[in-house]
Coordinates of C-alpha atoms in Angstrom, one line a residue:
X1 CA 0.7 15.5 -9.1
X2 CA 2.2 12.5 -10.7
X3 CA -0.2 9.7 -10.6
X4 CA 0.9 6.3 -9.1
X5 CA -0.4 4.1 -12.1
X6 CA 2.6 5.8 -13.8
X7 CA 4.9 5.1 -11.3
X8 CA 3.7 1.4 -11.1
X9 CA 4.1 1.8 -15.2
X10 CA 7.7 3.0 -14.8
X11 CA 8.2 0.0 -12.8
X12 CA 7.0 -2.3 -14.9
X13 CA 8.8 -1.5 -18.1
X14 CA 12.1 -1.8 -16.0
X15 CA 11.0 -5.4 -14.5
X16 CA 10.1 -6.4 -18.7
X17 CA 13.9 -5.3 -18.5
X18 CA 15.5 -7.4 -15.7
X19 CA 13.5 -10.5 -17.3
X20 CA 15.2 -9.6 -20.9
X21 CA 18.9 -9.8 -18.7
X22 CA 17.1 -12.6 -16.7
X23 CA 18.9 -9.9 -13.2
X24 CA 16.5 -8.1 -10.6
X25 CA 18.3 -6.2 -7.8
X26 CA 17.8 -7.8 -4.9
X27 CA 16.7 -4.8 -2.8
X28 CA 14.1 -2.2 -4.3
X29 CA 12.1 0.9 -2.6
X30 CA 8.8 2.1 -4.5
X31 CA 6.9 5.3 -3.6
X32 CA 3.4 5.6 -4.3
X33 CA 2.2 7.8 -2.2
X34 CA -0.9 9.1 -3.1
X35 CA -3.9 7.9 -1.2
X36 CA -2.5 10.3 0.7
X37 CA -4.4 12.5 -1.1
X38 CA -4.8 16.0 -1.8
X39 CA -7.6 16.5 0.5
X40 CA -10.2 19.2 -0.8
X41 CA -7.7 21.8 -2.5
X42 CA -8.9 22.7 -6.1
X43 CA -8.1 21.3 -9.1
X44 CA -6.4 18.5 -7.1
X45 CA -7.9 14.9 -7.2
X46 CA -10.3 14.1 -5.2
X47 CA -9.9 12.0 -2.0
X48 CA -11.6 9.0 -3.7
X49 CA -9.7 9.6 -7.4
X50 CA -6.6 9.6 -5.5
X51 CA -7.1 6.7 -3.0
X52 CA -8.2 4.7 -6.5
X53 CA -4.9 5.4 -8.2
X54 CA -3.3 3.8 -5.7
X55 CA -4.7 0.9 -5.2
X56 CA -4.7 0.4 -8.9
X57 CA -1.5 1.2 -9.0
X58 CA -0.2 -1.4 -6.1
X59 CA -2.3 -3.8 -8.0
X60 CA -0.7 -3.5 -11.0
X61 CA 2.5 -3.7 -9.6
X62 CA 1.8 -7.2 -7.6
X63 CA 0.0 -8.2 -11.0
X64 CA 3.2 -8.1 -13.2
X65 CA 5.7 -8.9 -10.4
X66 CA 3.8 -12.5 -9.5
X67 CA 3.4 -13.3 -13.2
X68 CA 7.5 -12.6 -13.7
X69 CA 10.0 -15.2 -13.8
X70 CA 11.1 -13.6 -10.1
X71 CA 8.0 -14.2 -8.2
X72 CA 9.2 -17.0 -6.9
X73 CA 11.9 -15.3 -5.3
X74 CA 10.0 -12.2 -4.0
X75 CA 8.7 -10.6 -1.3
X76 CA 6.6 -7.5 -1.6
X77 CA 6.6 -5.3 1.7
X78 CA 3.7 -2.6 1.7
X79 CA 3.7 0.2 4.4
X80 CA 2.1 3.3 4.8
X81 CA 4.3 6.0 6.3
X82 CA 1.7 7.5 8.7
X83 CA -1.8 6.4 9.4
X84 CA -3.3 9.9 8.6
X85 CA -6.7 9.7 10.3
X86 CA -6.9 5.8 9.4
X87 CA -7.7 5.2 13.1
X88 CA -9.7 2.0 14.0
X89 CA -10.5 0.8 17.1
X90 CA -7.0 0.4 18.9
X91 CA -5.4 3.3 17.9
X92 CA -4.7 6.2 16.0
X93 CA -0.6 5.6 15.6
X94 CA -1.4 1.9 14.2
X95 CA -1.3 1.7 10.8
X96 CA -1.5 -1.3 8.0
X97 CA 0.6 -3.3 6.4
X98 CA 0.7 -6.2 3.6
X99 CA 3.6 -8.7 3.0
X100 CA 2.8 -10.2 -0.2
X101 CA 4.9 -13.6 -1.4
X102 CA 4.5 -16.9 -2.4
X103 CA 5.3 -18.0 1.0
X104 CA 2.8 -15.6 2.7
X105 CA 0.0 -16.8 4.6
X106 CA -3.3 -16.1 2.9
X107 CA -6.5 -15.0 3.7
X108 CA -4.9 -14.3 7.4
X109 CA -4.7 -10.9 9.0
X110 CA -1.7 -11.1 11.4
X111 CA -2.4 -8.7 14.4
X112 CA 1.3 -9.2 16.2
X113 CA 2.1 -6.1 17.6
X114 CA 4.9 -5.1 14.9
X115 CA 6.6 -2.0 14.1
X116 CA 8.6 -0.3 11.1
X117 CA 11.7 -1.7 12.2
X118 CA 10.3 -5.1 12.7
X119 CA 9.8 -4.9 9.0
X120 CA 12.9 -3.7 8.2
X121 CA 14.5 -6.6 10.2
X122 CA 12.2 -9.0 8.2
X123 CA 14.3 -7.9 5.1
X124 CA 17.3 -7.7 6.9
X125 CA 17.1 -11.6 7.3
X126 CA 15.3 -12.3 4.1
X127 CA 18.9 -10.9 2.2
X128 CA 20.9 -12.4 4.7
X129 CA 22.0 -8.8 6.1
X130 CA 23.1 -7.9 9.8
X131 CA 21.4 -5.6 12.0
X132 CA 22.4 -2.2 11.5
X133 CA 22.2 -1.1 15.4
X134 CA 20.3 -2.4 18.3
X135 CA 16.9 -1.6 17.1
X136 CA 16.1 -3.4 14.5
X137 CA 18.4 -5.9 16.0
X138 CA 15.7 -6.7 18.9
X139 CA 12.8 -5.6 16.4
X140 CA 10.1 -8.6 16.3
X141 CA 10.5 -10.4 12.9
X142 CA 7.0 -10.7 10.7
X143 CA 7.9 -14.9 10.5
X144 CA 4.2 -15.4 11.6
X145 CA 2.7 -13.8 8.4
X146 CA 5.1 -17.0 6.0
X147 CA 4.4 -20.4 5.9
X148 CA 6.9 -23.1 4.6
X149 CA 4.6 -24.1 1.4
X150 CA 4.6 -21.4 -1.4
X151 CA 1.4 -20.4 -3.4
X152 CA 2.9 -19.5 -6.9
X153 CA -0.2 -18.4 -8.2
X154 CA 0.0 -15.1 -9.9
X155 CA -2.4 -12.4 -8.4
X156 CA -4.6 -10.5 -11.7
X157 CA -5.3 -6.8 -10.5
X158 CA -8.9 -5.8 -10.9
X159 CA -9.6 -2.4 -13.0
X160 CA -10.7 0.3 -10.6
X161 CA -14.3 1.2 -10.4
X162 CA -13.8 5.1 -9.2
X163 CA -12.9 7.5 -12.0
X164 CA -8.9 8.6 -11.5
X165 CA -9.6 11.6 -13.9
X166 CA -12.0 13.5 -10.8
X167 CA -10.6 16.4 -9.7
X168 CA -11.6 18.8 -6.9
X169 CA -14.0 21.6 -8.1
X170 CA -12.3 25.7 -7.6
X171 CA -13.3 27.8 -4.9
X172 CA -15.2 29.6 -6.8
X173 CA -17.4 26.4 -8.5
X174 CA -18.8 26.0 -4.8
X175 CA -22.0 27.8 -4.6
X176 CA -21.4 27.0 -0.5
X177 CA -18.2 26.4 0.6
X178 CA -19.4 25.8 4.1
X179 CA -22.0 22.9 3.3
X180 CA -19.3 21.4 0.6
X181 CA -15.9 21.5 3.1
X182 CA -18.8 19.9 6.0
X183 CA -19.7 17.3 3.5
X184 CA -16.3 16.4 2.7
X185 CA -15.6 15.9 6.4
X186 CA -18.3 13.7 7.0
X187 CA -17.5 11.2 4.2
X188 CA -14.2 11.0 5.5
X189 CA -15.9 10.5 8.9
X190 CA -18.3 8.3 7.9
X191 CA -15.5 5.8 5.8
X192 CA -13.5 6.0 9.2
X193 CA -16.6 4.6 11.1
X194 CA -17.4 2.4 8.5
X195 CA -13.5 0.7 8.5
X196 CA -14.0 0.7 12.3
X197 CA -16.8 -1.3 12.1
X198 CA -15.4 -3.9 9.6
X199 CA -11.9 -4.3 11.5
X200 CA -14.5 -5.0 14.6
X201 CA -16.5 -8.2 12.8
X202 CA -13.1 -9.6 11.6

């Protein structure tokens, strides 16, 4: 498994590189993909290793595109592709999503009813593009989550406090599978309830 801290790394030396010709693209597509973890499978990391990466990864990634010479020019779009058992109190095929910019609202969670191709139409009219069919052409636009003053101040990622180095233990570490696989599945219960509760109080 390729960690996502290298793949924000990757990134990063290539964005040193579009400041040295003073050019970014205007359109980019990043994968990080793994808090979608491994799940339990051995030698694998563990869900919370995994689910640490990322975010540090992302972090990084916001950190050294808002402290560029582009920021002000950029708009980051963050999008899971499937909720996975991220559930919450609404429903199980809703899913979260960030839009992070100079001209993004902060401190606000925007709970408009959007879709994937209501993103996509946001960037559609961010480059100045047409629709490509009727979908995304009557697709919702995210205006409500940009305001007309921009924030340039540059985000500073915060180092992760999980271990990315933990790894599930083999099959045949676990003196009992049953009570170790059970376990598993009640942390991942238990965060579930936990996020339900938070998205409730906000």
């Amino acid at each position: 498994i390729v960690p996502d801290v290298h793949r924000a790394n990757e990134f990063i030396k290539e964005l040193k590189e579009f400041e040295r010709q003073d050019s970014m693209p205007n359109f980019m597509i990043m994968l990080l993909p793994n808090d979608h973890t491994a799940g339990t499978k051995p030698g694998m990391p563990t869900p919370e290793a995994a689910v640490a990466d990322n975010d540090l990864a992302l972090g990084q990634v916001v950190d050294a595109v808002s402290h560029s010479k582009f920021w002000k020019d950029t708009c980051i779009f963050v999008v899971q592709d499937d909720p996975q058992n991220g559930f919450d109190h609404i429903d199980g095929h809703r899913t979260v999503a960030m839009v992070i910019s100079p001209y993004t609202k902060r401190k606000v969670v925007d709970s408009t009813n959007y879709n994937q191709t209501s993103m996509v139409r946001t960037i559609e009219l961010l480059l100045g593009l047409p629709p490509m069919n009727q979908l995304d052409a009557s697709a919702i636009p995210m205006t409500s989550c940009f305001h007309d003053t921009p924030d340039l101040t540059p985000y500073t990622v915060l180092p992760n406090n999980i271990p990315l180095d933990r790894v599930n233990p083999a099959l045949a570490d676990i003196k009992d599978p049953r009570e170790f696989f059970i376990g598993q599945m009640f942390r991942l219960n238990h965060h579930s309830k936990k996020l339900m509760r938070l998205t409730r109080t906000r």
